[in-house]
XYZ file of C-alpha atoms in Angstrom:
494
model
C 13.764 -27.063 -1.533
C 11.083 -29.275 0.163
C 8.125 -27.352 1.389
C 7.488 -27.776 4.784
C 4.264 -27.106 6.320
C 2.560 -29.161 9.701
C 0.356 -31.867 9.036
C -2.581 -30.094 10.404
C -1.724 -26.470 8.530
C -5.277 -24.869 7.873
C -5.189 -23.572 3.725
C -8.102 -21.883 2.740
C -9.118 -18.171 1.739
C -10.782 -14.839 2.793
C -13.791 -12.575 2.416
C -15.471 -9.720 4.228
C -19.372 -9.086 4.658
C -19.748 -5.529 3.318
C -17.284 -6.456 0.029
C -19.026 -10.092 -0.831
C -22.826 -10.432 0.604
C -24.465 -7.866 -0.893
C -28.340 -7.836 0.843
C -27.886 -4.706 2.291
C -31.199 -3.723 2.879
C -32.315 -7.308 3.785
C -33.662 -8.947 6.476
C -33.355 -6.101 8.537
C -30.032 -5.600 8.235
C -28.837 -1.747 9.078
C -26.471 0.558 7.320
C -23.001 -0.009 7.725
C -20.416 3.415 5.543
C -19.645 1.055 2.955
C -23.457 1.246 1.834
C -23.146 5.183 0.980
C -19.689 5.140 -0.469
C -19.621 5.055 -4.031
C -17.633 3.218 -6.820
C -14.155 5.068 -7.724
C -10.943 3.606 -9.695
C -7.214 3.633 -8.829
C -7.016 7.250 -9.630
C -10.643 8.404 -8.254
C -11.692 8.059 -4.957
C -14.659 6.522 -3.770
C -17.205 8.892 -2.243
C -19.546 8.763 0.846
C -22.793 10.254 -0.035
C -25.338 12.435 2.036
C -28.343 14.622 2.599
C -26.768 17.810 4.107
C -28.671 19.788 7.281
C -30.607 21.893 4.209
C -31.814 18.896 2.321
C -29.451 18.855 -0.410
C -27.341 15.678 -1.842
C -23.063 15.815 -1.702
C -20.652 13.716 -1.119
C -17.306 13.647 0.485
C -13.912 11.815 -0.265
C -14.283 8.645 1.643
C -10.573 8.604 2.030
C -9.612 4.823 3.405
C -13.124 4.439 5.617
C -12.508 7.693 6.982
C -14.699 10.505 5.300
C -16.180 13.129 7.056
C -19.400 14.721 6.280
C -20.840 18.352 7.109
C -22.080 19.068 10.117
C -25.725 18.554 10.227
C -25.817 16.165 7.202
C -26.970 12.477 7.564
C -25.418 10.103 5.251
C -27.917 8.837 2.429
C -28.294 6.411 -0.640
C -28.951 9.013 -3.340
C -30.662 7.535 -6.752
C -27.617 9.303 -8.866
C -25.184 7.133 -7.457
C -23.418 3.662 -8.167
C -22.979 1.780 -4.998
C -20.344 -1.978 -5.553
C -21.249 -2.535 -2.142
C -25.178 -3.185 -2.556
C -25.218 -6.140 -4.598
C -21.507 -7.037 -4.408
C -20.994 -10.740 -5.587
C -24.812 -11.851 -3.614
C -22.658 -13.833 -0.983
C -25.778 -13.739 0.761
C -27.906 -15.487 -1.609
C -25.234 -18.043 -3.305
C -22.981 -18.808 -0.085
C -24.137 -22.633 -0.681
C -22.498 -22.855 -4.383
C -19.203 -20.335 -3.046
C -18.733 -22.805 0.009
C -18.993 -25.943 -2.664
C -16.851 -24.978 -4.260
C -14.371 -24.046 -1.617
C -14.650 -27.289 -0.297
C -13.723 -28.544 -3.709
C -10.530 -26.484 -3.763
C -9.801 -28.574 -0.460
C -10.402 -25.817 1.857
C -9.713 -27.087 5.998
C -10.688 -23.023 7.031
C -12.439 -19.978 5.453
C -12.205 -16.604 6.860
C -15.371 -14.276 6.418
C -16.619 -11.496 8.672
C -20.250 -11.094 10.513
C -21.791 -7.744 9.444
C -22.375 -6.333 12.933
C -25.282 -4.352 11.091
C -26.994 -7.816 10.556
C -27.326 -8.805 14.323
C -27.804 -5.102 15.615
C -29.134 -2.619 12.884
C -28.576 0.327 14.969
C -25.551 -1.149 17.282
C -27.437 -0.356 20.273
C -30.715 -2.210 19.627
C -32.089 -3.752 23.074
C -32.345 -7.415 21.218
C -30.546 -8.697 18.233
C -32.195 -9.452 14.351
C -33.116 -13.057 14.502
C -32.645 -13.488 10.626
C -29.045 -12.300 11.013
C -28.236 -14.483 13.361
C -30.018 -17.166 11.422
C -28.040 -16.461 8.629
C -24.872 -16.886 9.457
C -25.651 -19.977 11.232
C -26.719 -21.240 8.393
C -23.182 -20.274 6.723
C -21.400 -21.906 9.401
C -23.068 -24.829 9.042
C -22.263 -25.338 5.277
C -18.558 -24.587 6.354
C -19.182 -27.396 8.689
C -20.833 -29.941 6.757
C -17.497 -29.868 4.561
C -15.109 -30.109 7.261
C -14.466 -26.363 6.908
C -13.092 -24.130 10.301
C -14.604 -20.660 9.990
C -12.324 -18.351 11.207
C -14.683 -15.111 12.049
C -13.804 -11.485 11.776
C -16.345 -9.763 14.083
C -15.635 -6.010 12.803
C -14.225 -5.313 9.096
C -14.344 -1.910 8.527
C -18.372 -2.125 9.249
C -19.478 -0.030 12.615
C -23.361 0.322 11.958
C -23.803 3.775 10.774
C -26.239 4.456 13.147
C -23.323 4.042 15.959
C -21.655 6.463 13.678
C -24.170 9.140 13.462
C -25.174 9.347 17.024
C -22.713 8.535 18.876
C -19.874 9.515 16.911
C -18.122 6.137 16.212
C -15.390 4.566 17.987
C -14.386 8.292 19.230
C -17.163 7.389 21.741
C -16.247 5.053 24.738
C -19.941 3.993 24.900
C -18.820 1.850 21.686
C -16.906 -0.200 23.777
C -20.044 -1.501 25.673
C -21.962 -1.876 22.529
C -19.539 -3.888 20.750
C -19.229 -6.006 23.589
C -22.815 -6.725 23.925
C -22.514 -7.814 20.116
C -19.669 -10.245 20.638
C -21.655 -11.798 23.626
C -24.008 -12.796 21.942
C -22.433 -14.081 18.639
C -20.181 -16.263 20.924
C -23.004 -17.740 22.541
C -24.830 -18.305 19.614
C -21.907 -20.020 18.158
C -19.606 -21.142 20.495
C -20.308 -24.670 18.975
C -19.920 -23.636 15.458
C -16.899 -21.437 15.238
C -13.755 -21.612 17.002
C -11.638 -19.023 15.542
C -12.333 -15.518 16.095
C -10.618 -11.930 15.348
C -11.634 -8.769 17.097
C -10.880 -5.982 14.621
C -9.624 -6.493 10.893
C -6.181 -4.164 10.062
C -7.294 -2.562 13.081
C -3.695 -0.009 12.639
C -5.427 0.799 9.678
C -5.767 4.027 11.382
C -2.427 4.868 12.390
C -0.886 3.912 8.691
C -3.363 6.458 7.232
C -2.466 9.002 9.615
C 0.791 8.970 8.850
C 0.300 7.970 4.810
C 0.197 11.552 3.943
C 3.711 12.617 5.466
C 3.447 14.699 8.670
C -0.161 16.491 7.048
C -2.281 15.220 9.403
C -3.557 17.135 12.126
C -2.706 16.881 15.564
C -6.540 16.658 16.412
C -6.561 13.898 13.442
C -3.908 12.349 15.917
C -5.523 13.116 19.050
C -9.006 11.441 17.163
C -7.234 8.414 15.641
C -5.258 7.473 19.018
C -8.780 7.710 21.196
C -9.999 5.651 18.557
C -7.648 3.081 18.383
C -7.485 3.030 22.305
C -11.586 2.313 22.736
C -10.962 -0.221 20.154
C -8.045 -1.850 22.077
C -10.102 -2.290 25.391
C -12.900 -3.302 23.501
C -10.627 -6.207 21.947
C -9.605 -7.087 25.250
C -13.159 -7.371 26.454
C -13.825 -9.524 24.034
C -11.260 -11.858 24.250
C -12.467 -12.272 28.585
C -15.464 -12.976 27.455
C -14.989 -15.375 24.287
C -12.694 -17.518 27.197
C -15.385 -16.996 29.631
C -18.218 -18.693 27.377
C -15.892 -21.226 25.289
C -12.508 -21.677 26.784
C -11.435 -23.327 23.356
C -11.896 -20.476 21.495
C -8.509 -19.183 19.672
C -9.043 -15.392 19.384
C -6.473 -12.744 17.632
C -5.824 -9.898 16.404
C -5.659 -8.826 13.213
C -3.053 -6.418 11.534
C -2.069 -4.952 8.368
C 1.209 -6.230 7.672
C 3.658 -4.168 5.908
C 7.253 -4.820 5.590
C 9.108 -1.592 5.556
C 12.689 -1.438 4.595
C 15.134 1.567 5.021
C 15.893 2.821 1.741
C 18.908 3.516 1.942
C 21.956 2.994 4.953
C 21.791 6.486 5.579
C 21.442 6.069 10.401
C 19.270 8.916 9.432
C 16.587 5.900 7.110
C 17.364 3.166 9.529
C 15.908 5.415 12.245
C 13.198 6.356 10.567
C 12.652 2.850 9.360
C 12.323 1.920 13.085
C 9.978 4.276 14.030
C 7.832 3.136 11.215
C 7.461 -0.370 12.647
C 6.911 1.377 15.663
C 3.891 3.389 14.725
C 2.677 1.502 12.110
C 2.920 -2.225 12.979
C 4.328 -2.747 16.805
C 2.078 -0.227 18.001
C -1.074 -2.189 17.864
C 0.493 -5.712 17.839
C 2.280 -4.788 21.237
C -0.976 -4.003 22.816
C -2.849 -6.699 21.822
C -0.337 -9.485 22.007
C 1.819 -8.088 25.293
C -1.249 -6.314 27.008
C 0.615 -3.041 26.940
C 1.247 0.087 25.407
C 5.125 -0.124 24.074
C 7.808 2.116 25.617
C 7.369 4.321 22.534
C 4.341 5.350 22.581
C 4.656 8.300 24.473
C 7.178 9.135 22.226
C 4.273 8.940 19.357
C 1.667 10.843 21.825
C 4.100 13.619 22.463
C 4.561 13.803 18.820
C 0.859 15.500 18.239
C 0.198 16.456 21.999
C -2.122 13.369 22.189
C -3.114 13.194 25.873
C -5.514 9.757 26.119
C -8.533 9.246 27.974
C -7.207 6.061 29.658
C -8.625 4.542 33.058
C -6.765 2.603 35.369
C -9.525 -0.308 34.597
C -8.556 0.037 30.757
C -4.841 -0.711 31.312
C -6.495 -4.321 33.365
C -8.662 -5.065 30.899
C -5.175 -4.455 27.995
C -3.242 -6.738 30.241
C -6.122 -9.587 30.856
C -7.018 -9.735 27.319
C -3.881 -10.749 24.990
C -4.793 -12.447 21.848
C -4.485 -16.577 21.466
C -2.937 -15.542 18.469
C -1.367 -12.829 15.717
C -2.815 -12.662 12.390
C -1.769 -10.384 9.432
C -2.371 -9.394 6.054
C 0.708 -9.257 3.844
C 0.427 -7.772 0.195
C 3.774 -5.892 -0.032
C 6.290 -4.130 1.321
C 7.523 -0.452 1.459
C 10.420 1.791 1.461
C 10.662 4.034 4.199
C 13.120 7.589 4.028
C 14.493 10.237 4.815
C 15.479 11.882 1.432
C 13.751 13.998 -1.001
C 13.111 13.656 -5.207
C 13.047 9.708 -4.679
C 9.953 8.291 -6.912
C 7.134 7.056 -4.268
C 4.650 4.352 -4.355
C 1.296 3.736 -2.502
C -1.011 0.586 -1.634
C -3.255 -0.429 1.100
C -3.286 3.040 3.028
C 0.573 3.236 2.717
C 2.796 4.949 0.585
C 6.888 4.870 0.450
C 9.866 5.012 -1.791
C 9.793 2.458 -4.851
C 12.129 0.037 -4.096
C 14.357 -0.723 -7.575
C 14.647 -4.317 -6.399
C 10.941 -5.080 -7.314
C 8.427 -5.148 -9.302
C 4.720 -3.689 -8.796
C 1.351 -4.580 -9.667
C -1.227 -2.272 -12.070
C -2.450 -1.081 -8.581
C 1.286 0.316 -7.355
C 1.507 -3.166 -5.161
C 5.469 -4.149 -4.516
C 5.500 -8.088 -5.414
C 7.682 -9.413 -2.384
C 7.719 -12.364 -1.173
C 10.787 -12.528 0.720
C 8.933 -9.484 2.738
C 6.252 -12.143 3.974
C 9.136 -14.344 5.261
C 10.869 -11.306 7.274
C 7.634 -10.348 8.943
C 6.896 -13.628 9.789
C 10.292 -13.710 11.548
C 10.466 -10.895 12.725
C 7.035 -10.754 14.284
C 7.226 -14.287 15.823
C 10.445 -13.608 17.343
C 9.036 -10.389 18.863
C 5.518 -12.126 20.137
C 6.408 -16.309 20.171
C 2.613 -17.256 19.746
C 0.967 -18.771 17.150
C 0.545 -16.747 13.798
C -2.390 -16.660 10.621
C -1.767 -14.998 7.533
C -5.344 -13.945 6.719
C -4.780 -12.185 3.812
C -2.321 -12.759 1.160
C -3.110 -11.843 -2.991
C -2.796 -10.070 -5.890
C -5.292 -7.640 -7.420
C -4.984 -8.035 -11.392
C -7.008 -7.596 -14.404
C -8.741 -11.366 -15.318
C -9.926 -12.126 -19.161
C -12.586 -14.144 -19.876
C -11.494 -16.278 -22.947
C -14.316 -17.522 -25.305
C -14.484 -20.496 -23.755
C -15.205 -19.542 -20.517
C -11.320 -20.421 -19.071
C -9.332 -17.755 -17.383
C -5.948 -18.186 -17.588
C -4.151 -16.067 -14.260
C -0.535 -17.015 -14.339
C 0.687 -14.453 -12.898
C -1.806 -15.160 -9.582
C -0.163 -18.940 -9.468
C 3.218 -17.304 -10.048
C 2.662 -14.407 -6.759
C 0.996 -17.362 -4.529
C 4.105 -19.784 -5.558
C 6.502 -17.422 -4.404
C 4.202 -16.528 -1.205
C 3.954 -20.135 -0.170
C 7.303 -20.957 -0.365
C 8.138 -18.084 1.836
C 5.926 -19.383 4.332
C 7.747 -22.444 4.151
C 11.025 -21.139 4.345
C 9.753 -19.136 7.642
C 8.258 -22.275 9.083
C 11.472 -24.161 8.444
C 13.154 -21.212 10.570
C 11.016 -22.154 13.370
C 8.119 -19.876 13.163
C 4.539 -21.147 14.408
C 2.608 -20.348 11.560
C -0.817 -22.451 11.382
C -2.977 -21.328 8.632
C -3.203 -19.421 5.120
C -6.098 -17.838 3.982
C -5.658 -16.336 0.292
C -7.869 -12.499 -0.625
C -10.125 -13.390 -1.418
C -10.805 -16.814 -2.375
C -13.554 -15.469 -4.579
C -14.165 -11.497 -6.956
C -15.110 -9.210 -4.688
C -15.634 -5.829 -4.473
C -12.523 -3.868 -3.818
C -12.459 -2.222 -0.402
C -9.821 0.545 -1.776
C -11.619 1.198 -5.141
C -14.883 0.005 -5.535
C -14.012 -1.591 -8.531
C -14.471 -5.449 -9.830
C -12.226 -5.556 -12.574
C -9.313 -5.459 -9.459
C -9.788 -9.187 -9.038
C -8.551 -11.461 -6.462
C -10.158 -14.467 -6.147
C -9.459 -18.134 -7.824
C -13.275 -17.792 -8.779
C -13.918 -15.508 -11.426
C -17.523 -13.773 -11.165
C -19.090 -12.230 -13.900
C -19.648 -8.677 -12.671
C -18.570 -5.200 -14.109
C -17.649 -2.300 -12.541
C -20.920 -0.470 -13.482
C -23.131 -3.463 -11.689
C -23.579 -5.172 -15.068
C -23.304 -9.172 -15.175
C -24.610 -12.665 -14.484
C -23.100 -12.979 -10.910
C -22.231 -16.291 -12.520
C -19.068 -18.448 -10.867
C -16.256 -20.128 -12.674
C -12.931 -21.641 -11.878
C -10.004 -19.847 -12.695
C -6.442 -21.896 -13.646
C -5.248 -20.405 -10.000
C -8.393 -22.557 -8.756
C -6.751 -26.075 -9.856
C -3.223 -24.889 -8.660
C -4.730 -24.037 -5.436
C -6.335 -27.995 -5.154
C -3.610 -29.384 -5.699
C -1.430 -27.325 -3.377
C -3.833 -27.799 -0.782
C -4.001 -31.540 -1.687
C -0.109 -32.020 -1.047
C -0.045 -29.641 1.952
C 1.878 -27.387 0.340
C 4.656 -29.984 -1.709
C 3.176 -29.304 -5.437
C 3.502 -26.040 -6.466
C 3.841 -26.627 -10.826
């Protein structure tokens, strides 16, 4: 088939602050959780740390960004303790040579997050850190001298810890106010730079992982995670007033973690369920964000858990004033979804299902399926008919460095191949899709496992699992494939 992709489709890749810079304790910067969680493995789980009320060190299951600590304790950096996060892959310090070398590959956009901890090391500091917001200007000027779009996450999975520990997080309306303050003044600070903007990364992150454990959640978990998601909802809306307010050019979305689920099997009983998966785990947030309202099953989902919402009559305004330019996703797989019992399950990125005997998986329990990525394009642009990004797109895999310094990642060319000409095949159905940005263009930290040795990126850097390595950079096979796709806008994909 001939690939077809728009003349001005934006190819490039993807990174977040707390999984690539590293620096965390410089330049004023402020904690964010990801700087007390530990290193863990697909079958350990990373661990926040702490100082408990008493004085004494622990540490709790982070559990998918959501740990909770004792009452009393404050979370700490303890000296026993292996943190990916501190160093990561020194983003901070090398984002000159990683940008060079994205601009080799041919990139037109590159998606990377601010760490809000950078510009506000508490989150409710009266001024921001001038050497954060230097920083990043400095980034987006690289990305510009190459011809490079940023496209700007301004939360992933990084609430300053301070927020967290006095306030109580995003359970705390005052968090709207405070993350709006922070979005003023990164759009004014680079309304000229950056044009692309998302408000909260996989923000129904929190709604897959309540339901990822089958029905074990609490209803308070329920009542906590809804409130949550709800602050965070008028909060994106907020943001995207005020980003049209101060730059009426600016393209702002949302982002969402984009899961394909399938019933298992034709029993009504599996398509049902199927439905109300999409419903709680994908439409819920995209409906909201895109359409300005809560869908016409949502009280369905309340009721559910007795979930009664702190909602004002100003927040509903705010939902339907601030719909997002545009709907941007993740995609790494896609998941079974039923009803039956004794059927072999799978999980991946905070969602678990039925293995699907169609597929195949990666060493992390990741279904390979492309074809998934063209039915949620589909599907979701038929549902929302605005522009659409997929943000993140890869596969995690164990990378060997040969003696001579090549990596040879087939199997990455192979998973992007088939990814890319799904895309196609969706765009060629009539979907709006404008831009592609791989995970992650370069090794980074893993946000589900601490670990390096999960690897991503076309650039291989040289960093273990226990912090050992050169931090050095080099190409990967994938790297060269990814140049010349770029180069023929998608047509050469050998």
């Amino acid at each position: 088939m001939t690939m077809v992709f728009p003349k001005n489709f934006l190819w490039g890749g993807a990174i977040a602050a707390n999984q690539a810079e590293g620096a965390y304790n410089e330049d004023g910067r402020g904690l964010v959780a990801t700087d007390v969680t530990t290193g863990g493995t697909v079958n350990s789980p990373r661990y926040m740390t702490y100082i408990d009320k008493d004085g004494q060190p622990g540490k709790v299951s982070a559990m998918g960004h959501n740990g909770q600590i004792p009452a009393g304790a404050k979370h700490a950096v303890l000296d026993t303790e292996y943190y990916p996060n501190h160093v990561a892959v020194d983003f901070y310090h090398r984002y000159k040579e990683d940008i060079k070398l994205f601009a080799e590959m041919g990139y037109s956009i590159f998606r990377l997050s601010i760490s809000w901890a950078r510009i506000f090391p508490n989150g409710d500091d009266a001024q921001p850190n001038q050497a954060g917001l230097d920083f990043y200007r400095s980034v987006f000027e690289e990305c510009r001298k190459y011809n490079i779009e940023p496209l700007v996450s301004i939360w992933h999975f990084d609430t300053p810890l301070a927020l967290e520990e006095n306030y109580g997080g995003w359970t705390n309306r005052k968090l709207i106010d405070f993350y709006v303050k922070y979005c003023n003044v990164i759009f004014n600070e680079y309304k000229d730079l950056v044009k692309y903007w998302l408000t909260f990364n996989e923000i129904n992150n929190t709604t897959m992982f309540l339901d990822m454990f089958g029905g074990q959640a609490s209803d308070e978990e329920y009542q906590t995670g809804y409130q949550i998601l709800h602050h965070q909802f008028v909060a994106s809306a907020k943001a995207v007033q005020l980003g049209h307010k101060i730059n009426p050019d600016f393209m702002i979305g949302n982002m969402i973690c984009g899961i394909t689920f399938y019933p298992a099997t034709s029993d009504p009983k599996d398509i049902l369920a199927n439905q109300h998966k999409w419903e709680s785990g994908i439409y819920y947030c995209g409906d909201v964000q895109a359409k300005g309202k809560y869908g016409t099953y949502a009280k369905r989902l309340w009721q559910e858990h007795q979930v009664e919402l702190d909602i004002t009559e100003e927040d509903l305004e705010d939902l339907r004033n601030g719909t997002v330019d545009m709907y941007t996703f993740s995609y790494y797989m896609s998941n079974n979804v039923t009803t039956h019992t004794g059927v072999e399950q799978v999980a991946g990125n905070f969602s678990t299902g039925a293995k699907n005997p169609y597929l195949t998986y990666s060493d992390w329990g990741w279904a390979h399926d492309p074809d998934g990525l063209q039915y949620y394009l589909e599907k979701i642009y038929d549902r929302y008919e605005m522009p659409l990004m997929v943000v993140e797109n890869g596969l995690g895999a164990f990378d060997t460095l040969e003696e001579d310094g090549s990596i040879h990642d087939d199997y990455r060319i192979d998973y992007h191949r088939a990814h890319v000409k799904a895309m196609s095949k969706a765009i060629d159905n009539g979907v709006d899709l404008i831009a592609y940005t791989t995970w992650g263009c370069i090794d980074i930290v893993s946000a589900g496992t601490g670990e390096m040795r999960k690897r991503y990126g076309f650039i291989y850097v040289d960093m273990d699992d226990a912090g050992n390595g050169t931090l050095d950079r080099t190409p990967k096979d994938s790297f060269y494939w990814y140049q010349k796709v770029i180069a023929s806008n998608g047509e050469h994909l050998d």
